[in-house]
Amino acid sequence: MLYTKSLLLFFILIPFFSHADMIIGGETVYHVVKGDTIELISSKLGLNQKKLIKDNNIDLKNPLQIGQELKVNNRLIIPKAIEDGIIINIPDRTLYFFKRGRLEMAFPVGLGMPSWRGITKWRTPVGEFEIIEKKENPTWYVPESMQWKMEMEGKPVKTIVPPGPDNPLGRYAMKTSISGIVIHETI
């Protein structure tokens, strides 16, 4: 499991990469289960929605059928390995966790929004950071930018969201050395 209480991780957010150590993933078949949507499947598997739709000739007017087979290609080029830590590759929206120079895990991730209504307040920064704090069942202190977004959308403005099913940080959060940037689970 990625979350451990004693491990201090180093990670890099990269906009692109020029060296690679390996390729993971490949072509496979995904079987649609109850509740699946194209958005959920592409998010769960780290796939581009438009490519998934095109590769499977999906007509969005027709709902997916339970048991329906979808061709997927989740092949990814792994960024050059680091000894210990995390690399988040922004273009492929994937978090790579390395331990002793080996890829231990890879996860599809959501990143900061490049823009919302033409405003770019939530971009994912690029650079090197450290994990400085880890929390289980974290409280979310809603940033002013998100409070502003809630207000703009006509939603009730929250300043604090306690641990639980409505907390977008999920059960685990790792605070980084850059203000406001947290690696966390999701609900």
Tab-separated table of N, CA and C in Angstrom, residues 52-180:
chain	number	residue	atom	x	y	z
A	52	LEU	N	-11.084	5.754	-26.142
A	52	LEU	CA	-11.874	4.579	-25.771
A	52	LEU	C	-13.141	4.504	-26.623
A	53	ILE	N	-13.806	5.625	-26.802
A	53	ILE	CA	-15.025	5.679	-27.618
A	53	ILE	C	-14.712	5.323	-29.070
A	54	LYS	N	-13.653	5.929	-29.618
A	54	LYS	CA	-13.279	5.685	-31.019
A	54	LYS	C	-12.862	4.234	-31.241
A	55	ASP	N	-11.990	3.703	-30.356
A	55	ASP	CA	-11.478	2.342	-30.528
A	55	ASP	C	-12.576	1.289	-30.459
A	56	ASN	N	-13.697	1.616	-29.803
A	56	ASN	CA	-14.781	0.643	-29.635
A	56	ASN	C	-16.040	1.020	-30.406
A	57	ASN	N	-15.944	2.017	-31.272
A	57	ASN	CA	-17.096	2.470	-32.077
A	57	ASN	C	-18.340	2.645	-31.208
A	58	ILE	N	-18.188	3.334	-30.095
A	58	ILE	CA	-19.291	3.505	-29.147
A	58	ILE	C	-20.172	4.665	-29.586
A	59	ASP	N	-21.466	4.412	-29.618
A	59	ASP	CA	-22.452	5.460	-29.869
A	59	ASP	C	-22.954	5.916	-28.503
A	60	LEU	N	-22.642	7.155	-28.138
A	60	LEU	CA	-22.990	7.654	-26.802
A	60	LEU	C	-24.493	7.733	-26.563
A	61	LYS	N	-25.286	7.596	-27.617
A	61	LYS	CA	-26.748	7.594	-27.452
A	61	LYS	C	-27.242	6.277	-26.859
A	62	ASN	N	-26.426	5.232	-26.988
A	62	ASN	CA	-26.792	3.911	-26.467
A	62	ASN	C	-26.033	3.637	-25.174
A	63	PRO	N	-26.729	3.197	-24.116
A	63	PRO	CA	-26.035	2.909	-22.855
A	63	PRO	C	-25.145	1.676	-22.999
A	64	LEU	N	-24.093	1.635	-22.188
A	64	LEU	CA	-23.245	0.448	-22.147
A	64	LEU	C	-24.043	-0.703	-21.563
A	65	GLN	N	-23.732	-1.918	-22.000
A	65	GLN	CA	-24.432	-3.107	-21.527
A	65	GLN	C	-23.532	-3.883	-20.565
A	66	ILE	N	-24.102	-4.375	-19.471
A	66	ILE	CA	-23.334	-5.205	-18.535
A	66	ILE	C	-22.777	-6.391	-19.306
A	67	GLY	N	-21.482	-6.644	-19.141
A	67	GLY	CA	-20.810	-7.732	-19.840
A	67	GLY	C	-20.234	-7.332	-21.194
A	68	GLN	N	-20.593	-6.160	-21.680
A	68	GLN	CA	-20.066	-5.684	-22.962
A	68	GLN	C	-18.542	-5.642	-22.901
A	69	GLU	N	-17.902	-6.127	-23.966
A	69	GLU	CA	-16.449	-6.142	-24.029
A	69	GLU	C	-15.944	-4.882	-24.719
A	70	LEU	N	-14.992	-4.232	-24.076
A	70	LEU	CA	-14.372	-3.045	-24.660
A	70	LEU	C	-12.886	-3.324	-24.850
A	71	LYS	N	-12.387	-3.023	-26.031
A	71	LYS	CA	-10.946	-3.141	-26.283
A	71	LYS	C	-10.276	-1.937	-25.621
A	72	VAL	N	-9.254	-2.191	-24.846
A	72	VAL	CA	-8.520	-1.092	-24.214
A	72	VAL	C	-7.026	-1.269	-24.450
A	73	ASN	N	-6.354	-0.152	-24.585
A	73	ASN	CA	-4.908	-0.156	-24.685
A	73	ASN	C	-4.405	0.792	-23.610
A	74	ASN	N	-3.882	0.233	-22.545
A	74	ASN	CA	-3.388	1.051	-21.428
A	74	ASN	C	-1.860	1.046	-21.368
A	75	ARG	N	-1.239	0.915	-22.537
A	75	ARG	CA	0.226	0.904	-22.613
A	75	ARG	C	0.755	2.287	-22.237
A	76	LEU	N	1.758	2.312	-21.345
A	76	LEU	CA	2.383	3.557	-20.916
A	76	LEU	C	3.895	3.412	-20.926
A	77	ILE	N	4.561	4.483	-21.309
A	77	ILE	CA	6.010	4.530	-21.235
A	77	ILE	C	6.352	5.085	-19.863
A	78	ILE	N	7.108	4.325	-19.090
A	78	ILE	CA	7.452	4.726	-17.726
A	78	ILE	C	8.592	5.741	-17.770
A	79	PRO	N	8.445	6.840	-17.038
A	79	PRO	CA	9.556	7.795	-16.967
A	79	PRO	C	10.793	7.131	-16.381
A	80	LYS	N	11.937	7.687	-16.652
A	80	LYS	CA	13.200	7.164	-16.123
A	80	LYS	C	13.052	6.943	-14.618
A	81	ALA	N	13.423	5.777	-14.172
A	81	ALA	CA	13.251	5.393	-12.773
A	81	ALA	C	14.096	6.259	-11.845
A	82	ILE	N	13.554	6.475	-10.661
A	82	ILE	CA	14.294	7.103	-9.576
A	82	ILE	C	14.497	6.026	-8.513
A	83	GLU	N	15.408	6.240	-7.599
A	83	GLU	CA	15.706	5.229	-6.597
A	83	GLU	C	14.488	4.974	-5.697
A	84	ASP	N	14.001	6.017	-5.021
A	84	ASP	CA	12.842	5.897	-4.143
A	84	ASP	C	11.997	7.142	-4.292
A	85	GLY	N	10.704	6.974	-4.475
A	85	GLY	CA	9.819	8.121	-4.518
A	85	GLY	C	8.748	8.008	-5.582
A	86	ILE	N	8.208	9.144	-5.909
A	86	ILE	CA	7.059	9.230	-6.798
A	86	ILE	C	7.392	10.147	-7.965
A	87	ILE	N	6.970	9.740	-9.147
A	87	ILE	CA	6.967	10.623	-10.302
A	87	ILE	C	5.520	10.684	-10.770
A	88	ILE	N	5.029	11.893	-10.954
A	88	ILE	CA	3.695	12.065	-11.532
A	88	ILE	C	3.903	12.631	-12.929
A	89	ASN	N	3.497	11.863	-13.926
A	89	ASN	CA	3.616	12.313	-15.300
A	89	ASN	C	2.314	13.011	-15.673
A	90	ILE	N	2.384	14.310	-15.898
A	90	ILE	CA	1.183	15.109	-16.138
A	90	ILE	C	0.466	14.707	-17.429
A	91	PRO	N	1.162	14.576	-18.584
A	91	PRO	CA	0.420	14.239	-19.804
A	91	PRO	C	-0.312	12.901	-19.744
A	92	ASP	N	0.307	11.884	-19.132
A	92	ASP	CA	-0.415	10.605	-19.090
A	92	ASP	C	-1.207	10.429	-17.796
A	93	ARG	N	-1.220	11.480	-16.952
A	93	ARG	CA	-2.044	11.515	-15.749
A	93	ARG	C	-1.845	10.255	-14.904
A	94	THR	N	-0.574	9.905	-14.672
A	94	THR	CA	-0.254	8.691	-13.942
A	94	THR	C	0.779	8.985	-12.862
A	95	LEU	N	0.568	8.386	-11.682
A	95	LEU	CA	1.516	8.457	-10.582
A	95	LEU	C	2.297	7.148	-10.592
A	96	TYR	N	3.622	7.259	-10.609
A	96	TYR	CA	4.511	6.096	-10.583
A	96	TYR	C	5.241	6.100	-9.243
A	97	PHE	N	5.181	4.975	-8.519
A	97	PHE	CA	5.834	4.837	-7.217
A	97	PHE	C	7.012	3.885	-7.356
A	98	PHE	N	8.214	4.402	-7.072
A	98	PHE	CA	9.440	3.622	-7.175
A	98	PHE	C	9.995	3.320	-5.797
A	99	LYS	N	10.514	2.100	-5.645
A	99	LYS	CA	11.148	1.679	-4.397
A	99	LYS	C	12.374	0.861	-4.781
A	100	ARG	N	13.525	1.248	-4.237
A	100	ARG	CA	14.793	0.592	-4.559
A	100	ARG	C	15.034	0.533	-6.075
A	101	GLY	N	14.661	1.614	-6.762
A	101	GLY	CA	14.913	1.716	-8.196
A	101	GLY	C	13.970	0.932	-9.083
A	102	ARG	N	12.953	0.314	-8.490
A	102	ARG	CA	11.996	-0.489	-9.259
A	102	ARG	C	10.609	0.116	-9.177
A	103	LEU	N	9.876	0.024	-10.249
A	103	LEU	CA	8.490	0.483	-10.248
A	103	LEU	C	7.673	-0.476	-9.396
A	104	GLU	N	7.083	0.043	-8.312
A	104	GLU	CA	6.255	-0.776	-7.422
A	104	GLU	C	4.782	-0.723	-7.830
A	105	MET	N	4.304	0.492	-8.156
A	105	MET	CA	2.898	0.676	-8.483
A	105	MET	C	2.744	1.852	-9.436
A	106	ALA	N	1.663	1.825	-10.197
A	106	ALA	CA	1.294	2.951	-11.050
A	106	ALA	C	-0.209	3.146	-10.912
A	107	PHE	N	-0.635	4.404	-10.776
A	107	PHE	CA	-2.044	4.713	-10.576
A	107	PHE	C	-2.471	5.832	-11.519
A	108	PRO	N	-3.651	5.731	-12.128
A	108	PRO	CA	-4.187	6.905	-12.815
A	108	PRO	C	-4.538	7.953	-11.762
A	109	VAL	N	-4.287	9.223	-12.041
A	109	VAL	CA	-4.564	10.282	-11.074
A	109	VAL	C	-5.305	11.446	-11.726
A	110	GLY	N	-6.073	12.126	-10.891
A	110	GLY	CA	-6.670	13.392	-11.291
A	110	GLY	C	-5.690	14.489	-10.913
A	111	LEU	N	-5.620	15.499	-11.727
A	111	LEU	CA	-4.685	16.595	-11.486
A	111	LEU	C	-5.452	17.899	-11.395
A	112	GLY	N	-4.748	18.968	-11.051
A	112	GLY	CA	-5.373	20.281	-11.017
A	112	GLY	C	-5.965	20.623	-12.369
A	113	MET	N	-7.047	21.370	-12.362
A	113	MET	CA	-7.693	21.760	-13.611
A	113	MET	C	-6.854	22.814	-14.326
A	114	PRO	N	-6.626	22.650	-15.637
A	114	PRO	CA	-5.884	23.681	-16.353
A	114	PRO	C	-6.668	24.995	-16.388
A	115	SER	N	-7.981	24.909	-16.457
A	115	SER	CA	-8.789	26.133	-16.389
A	115	SER	C	-10.233	25.772	-16.060
A	116	TRP	N	-10.930	26.721	-15.504
A	116	TRP	CA	-12.356	26.595	-15.210
A	116	TRP	C	-12.963	27.945	-15.535
A	117	ARG	N	-13.882	27.949	-16.473
A	117	ARG	CA	-14.500	29.198	-16.935
A	117	ARG	C	-13.438	30.233	-17.317
A	118	GLY	N	-12.377	29.743	-17.952
A	118	GLY	CA	-11.325	30.636	-18.419
A	118	GLY	C	-10.342	31.088	-17.360
A	119	ILE	N	-10.484	30.584	-16.135
A	119	ILE	CA	-9.601	30.978	-15.041
A	119	ILE	C	-8.670	29.810	-14.729
A	120	THR	N	-7.397	30.092	-14.496
A	120	THR	CA	-6.421	29.021	-14.269
A	120	THR	C	-5.863	29.059	-12.850
A	121	LYS	N	-6.714	28.845	-11.858
A	121	LYS	CA	-6.292	28.881	-10.458
A	121	LYS	C	-5.816	27.528	-9.942
A	122	TRP	N	-6.096	26.460	-10.659
A	122	TRP	CA	-5.846	25.129	-10.101
A	122	TRP	C	-4.889	24.301	-10.947
A	123	ARG	N	-3.928	24.928	-11.569
A	123	ARG	CA	-2.952	24.185	-12.368
A	123	ARG	C	-2.057	23.340	-11.470
A	124	THR	N	-1.668	22.171	-11.970
A	124	THR	CA	-0.719	21.328	-11.254
A	124	THR	C	0.676	21.894	-11.478
A	125	PRO	N	1.396	22.218	-10.406
A	125	PRO	CA	2.735	22.777	-10.582
A	125	PRO	C	3.731	21.709	-11.039
A	126	VAL	N	4.814	22.158	-11.610
A	126	VAL	CA	5.868	21.277	-12.080
A	126	VAL	C	7.095	21.526	-11.215
A	127	GLY	N	7.776	20.471	-10.791
A	127	GLY	CA	8.982	20.636	-9.998
A	127	GLY	C	9.217	19.478	-9.060
A	128	GLU	N	10.166	19.645	-8.179
A	128	GLU	CA	10.517	18.614	-7.210
A	128	GLU	C	10.005	19.017	-5.829
A	129	PHE	N	9.407	18.043	-5.130
A	129	PHE	CA	8.817	18.304	-3.831
A	129	PHE	C	9.073	17.130	-2.907
A	130	GLU	N	8.804	17.332	-1.632
A	130	GLU	CA	8.886	16.249	-0.658
A	130	GLU	C	7.546	16.101	0.051
A	131	ILE	N	7.273	14.886	0.512
A	131	ILE	CA	6.110	14.640	1.357
A	131	ILE	C	6.518	15.089	2.760
A	132	ILE	N	5.793	16.056	3.330
A	132	ILE	CA	6.171	16.579	4.637
A	132	ILE	C	5.215	16.162	5.752
A	133	GLU	N	4.060	15.637	5.370
A	133	GLU	CA	3.097	15.209	6.401
A	133	GLU	C	2.133	14.204	5.793
A	134	LYS	N	1.734	13.222	6.612
A	134	LYS	CA	0.760	12.229	6.181
A	134	LYS	C	-0.386	12.202	7.175
A	135	LYS	N	-1.586	12.096	6.654
A	135	LYS	CA	-2.756	12.070	7.532
A	135	LYS	C	-3.692	10.952	7.123
A	136	GLU	N	-4.227	10.291	8.134
A	136	GLU	CA	-5.295	9.334	7.921
A	136	GLU	C	-6.583	10.038	8.322
A	137	ASN	N	-7.631	9.884	7.528
A	137	ASN	CA	-8.910	10.562	7.743
A	137	ASN	C	-8.707	12.076	7.926
A	138	PRO	N	-8.167	12.730	6.887
A	138	PRO	CA	-7.854	14.154	7.003
A	138	PRO	C	-9.096	15.042	6.980
A	139	THR	N	-8.960	16.210	7.560
A	139	THR	CA	-9.962	17.268	7.437
A	139	THR	C	-9.543	18.121	6.252
A	140	TRP	N	-10.509	18.503	5.415
A	140	TRP	CA	-10.205	19.363	4.276
A	140	TRP	C	-10.516	20.801	4.659
A	141	TYR	N	-9.491	21.633	4.648
A	141	TYR	CA	-9.667	23.063	4.851
A	141	TYR	C	-9.788	23.660	3.460
A	142	VAL	N	-10.993	23.996	3.089
A	142	VAL	CA	-11.309	24.387	1.720
A	142	VAL	C	-10.564	25.673	1.354
A	143	PRO	N	-9.733	25.628	0.305
A	143	PRO	CA	-9.002	26.832	-0.082
A	143	PRO	C	-9.952	27.924	-0.587
A	144	GLU	N	-9.508	29.170	-0.459
A	144	GLU	CA	-10.333	30.301	-0.892
A	144	GLU	C	-10.762	30.161	-2.344
A	145	SER	N	-9.864	29.648	-3.186
A	145	SER	CA	-10.209	29.508	-4.606
A	145	SER	C	-11.391	28.561	-4.792
A	146	MET	N	-11.465	27.491	-4.015
A	146	MET	CA	-12.586	26.551	-4.113
A	146	MET	C	-13.849	27.136	-3.481
A	147	GLN	N	-13.684	27.926	-2.420
A	147	GLN	CA	-14.841	28.603	-1.835
A	147	GLN	C	-15.449	29.559	-2.872
A	148	TRP	N	-14.569	30.249	-3.589
A	148	TRP	CA	-15.016	31.167	-4.633
A	148	TRP	C	-15.763	30.399	-5.728
A	149	LYS	N	-15.226	29.220	-6.119
A	149	LYS	CA	-15.879	28.403	-7.149
A	149	LYS	C	-17.259	27.955	-6.672
A	150	MET	N	-17.375	27.529	-5.399
A	150	MET	CA	-18.677	27.123	-4.846
A	150	MET	C	-19.669	28.281	-4.949
A	151	GLU	N	-19.194	29.462	-4.582
A	151	GLU	CA	-20.054	30.648	-4.634
A	151	GLU	C	-20.483	30.942	-6.074
A	152	MET	N	-19.544	30.850	-7.020
A	152	MET	CA	-19.844	31.108	-8.432
A	152	MET	C	-20.864	30.118	-8.986
A	153	GLU	N	-20.837	28.884	-8.465
A	153	GLU	CA	-21.769	27.845	-8.920
A	153	GLU	C	-23.088	27.878	-8.157
A	154	GLY	N	-23.230	28.806	-7.207
A	154	GLY	CA	-24.468	28.913	-6.432
A	154	GLY	C	-24.620	27.828	-5.390
A	155	LYS	N	-23.525	27.204	-5.001
A	155	LYS	CA	-23.558	26.139	-3.998
A	155	LYS	C	-23.251	26.732	-2.635
A	156	PRO	N	-23.651	26.041	-1.544
A	156	PRO	CA	-23.271	26.518	-0.211
A	156	PRO	C	-21.748	26.530	-0.087
A	157	VAL	N	-21.210	27.601	0.462
A	157	VAL	CA	-19.767	27.732	0.605
A	157	VAL	C	-19.323	27.066	1.908
A	158	LYS	N	-18.429	26.088	1.767
A	158	LYS	CA	-17.888	25.375	2.928
A	158	LYS	C	-16.466	25.861	3.171
A	159	THR	N	-16.083	25.940	4.432
A	159	THR	CA	-14.709	26.300	4.765
A	159	THR	C	-13.938	25.106	5.315
A	160	ILE	N	-14.662	24.170	5.914
A	160	ILE	CA	-14.047	22.958	6.476
A	160	ILE	C	-14.949	21.771	6.160
A	161	VAL	N	-14.340	20.674	5.718
A	161	VAL	CA	-15.076	19.429	5.507
A	161	VAL	C	-14.404	18.365	6.380
A	162	PRO	N	-15.129	17.870	7.408
A	162	PRO	CA	-14.528	16.881	8.314
A	162	PRO	C	-14.326	15.536	7.607
A	163	PRO	N	-13.531	14.641	8.216
A	163	PRO	CA	-13.363	13.306	7.641
A	163	PRO	C	-14.721	12.639	7.444
A	164	GLY	N	-14.825	11.822	6.431
A	164	GLY	CA	-16.067	11.116	6.173
A	164	GLY	C	-16.368	11.010	4.697
A	165	PRO	N	-17.551	10.485	4.375
A	165	PRO	CA	-17.877	10.188	2.976
A	165	PRO	C	-18.001	11.422	2.069
A	166	ASP	N	-18.170	12.610	2.627
A	166	ASP	CA	-18.287	13.812	1.806
A	166	ASP	C	-16.966	14.554	1.641
A	167	ASN	N	-15.906	14.047	2.248
A	167	ASN	CA	-14.611	14.719	2.179
A	167	ASN	C	-13.890	14.285	0.903
A	168	PRO	N	-13.601	15.224	-0.016
A	168	PRO	CA	-12.960	14.847	-1.286
A	168	PRO	C	-11.526	14.347	-1.139
A	169	LEU	N	-10.918	14.495	0.047
A	169	LEU	CA	-9.562	13.984	0.241
A	169	LEU	C	-9.549	12.478	0.481
A	170	GLY	N	-10.709	11.887	0.750
A	170	GLY	CA	-10.757	10.457	1.007
A	170	GLY	C	-10.188	10.121	2.368
A	171	ARG	N	-9.636	8.909	2.506
A	171	ARG	CA	-9.148	8.433	3.803
A	171	ARG	C	-7.701	8.786	4.085
A	172	TYR	N	-6.911	9.063	3.050
A	172	TYR	CA	-5.488	9.317	3.238
A	172	TYR	C	-5.057	10.539	2.436
A	173	ALA	N	-4.177	11.335	3.022
A	173	ALA	CA	-3.644	12.509	2.336
A	173	ALA	C	-2.186	12.692	2.710
A	174	MET	N	-1.376	13.073	1.713
A	174	MET	CA	0.043	13.354	1.933
A	174	MET	C	0.300	14.791	1.492
A	175	LYS	N	0.645	15.625	2.452
A	175	LYS	CA	0.925	17.036	2.188
A	175	LYS	C	2.330	17.160	1.631
A	176	THR	N	2.471	17.996	0.598
A	176	THR	CA	3.787	18.186	-0.008
A	176	THR	C	4.426	19.475	0.493
A	177	SER	N	5.685	19.659	0.107
A	177	SER	CA	6.433	20.845	0.536
A	177	SER	C	6.032	22.102	-0.219
A	178	ILE	N	5.112	21.999	-1.159
A	178	ILE	CA	4.599	23.195	-1.827
A	178	ILE	C	3.197	23.471	-1.293
A	179	SER	N	2.976	24.681	-0.881
A	179	SER	CA	1.718	25.074	-0.249
A	179	SER	C	0.505	24.702	-1.109
A	180	GLY	N	-0.457	24.029	-0.481
A	180	GLY	CA	-1.714	23.716	-1.126
A	180	GLY	C	-1.707	22.486	-2.007
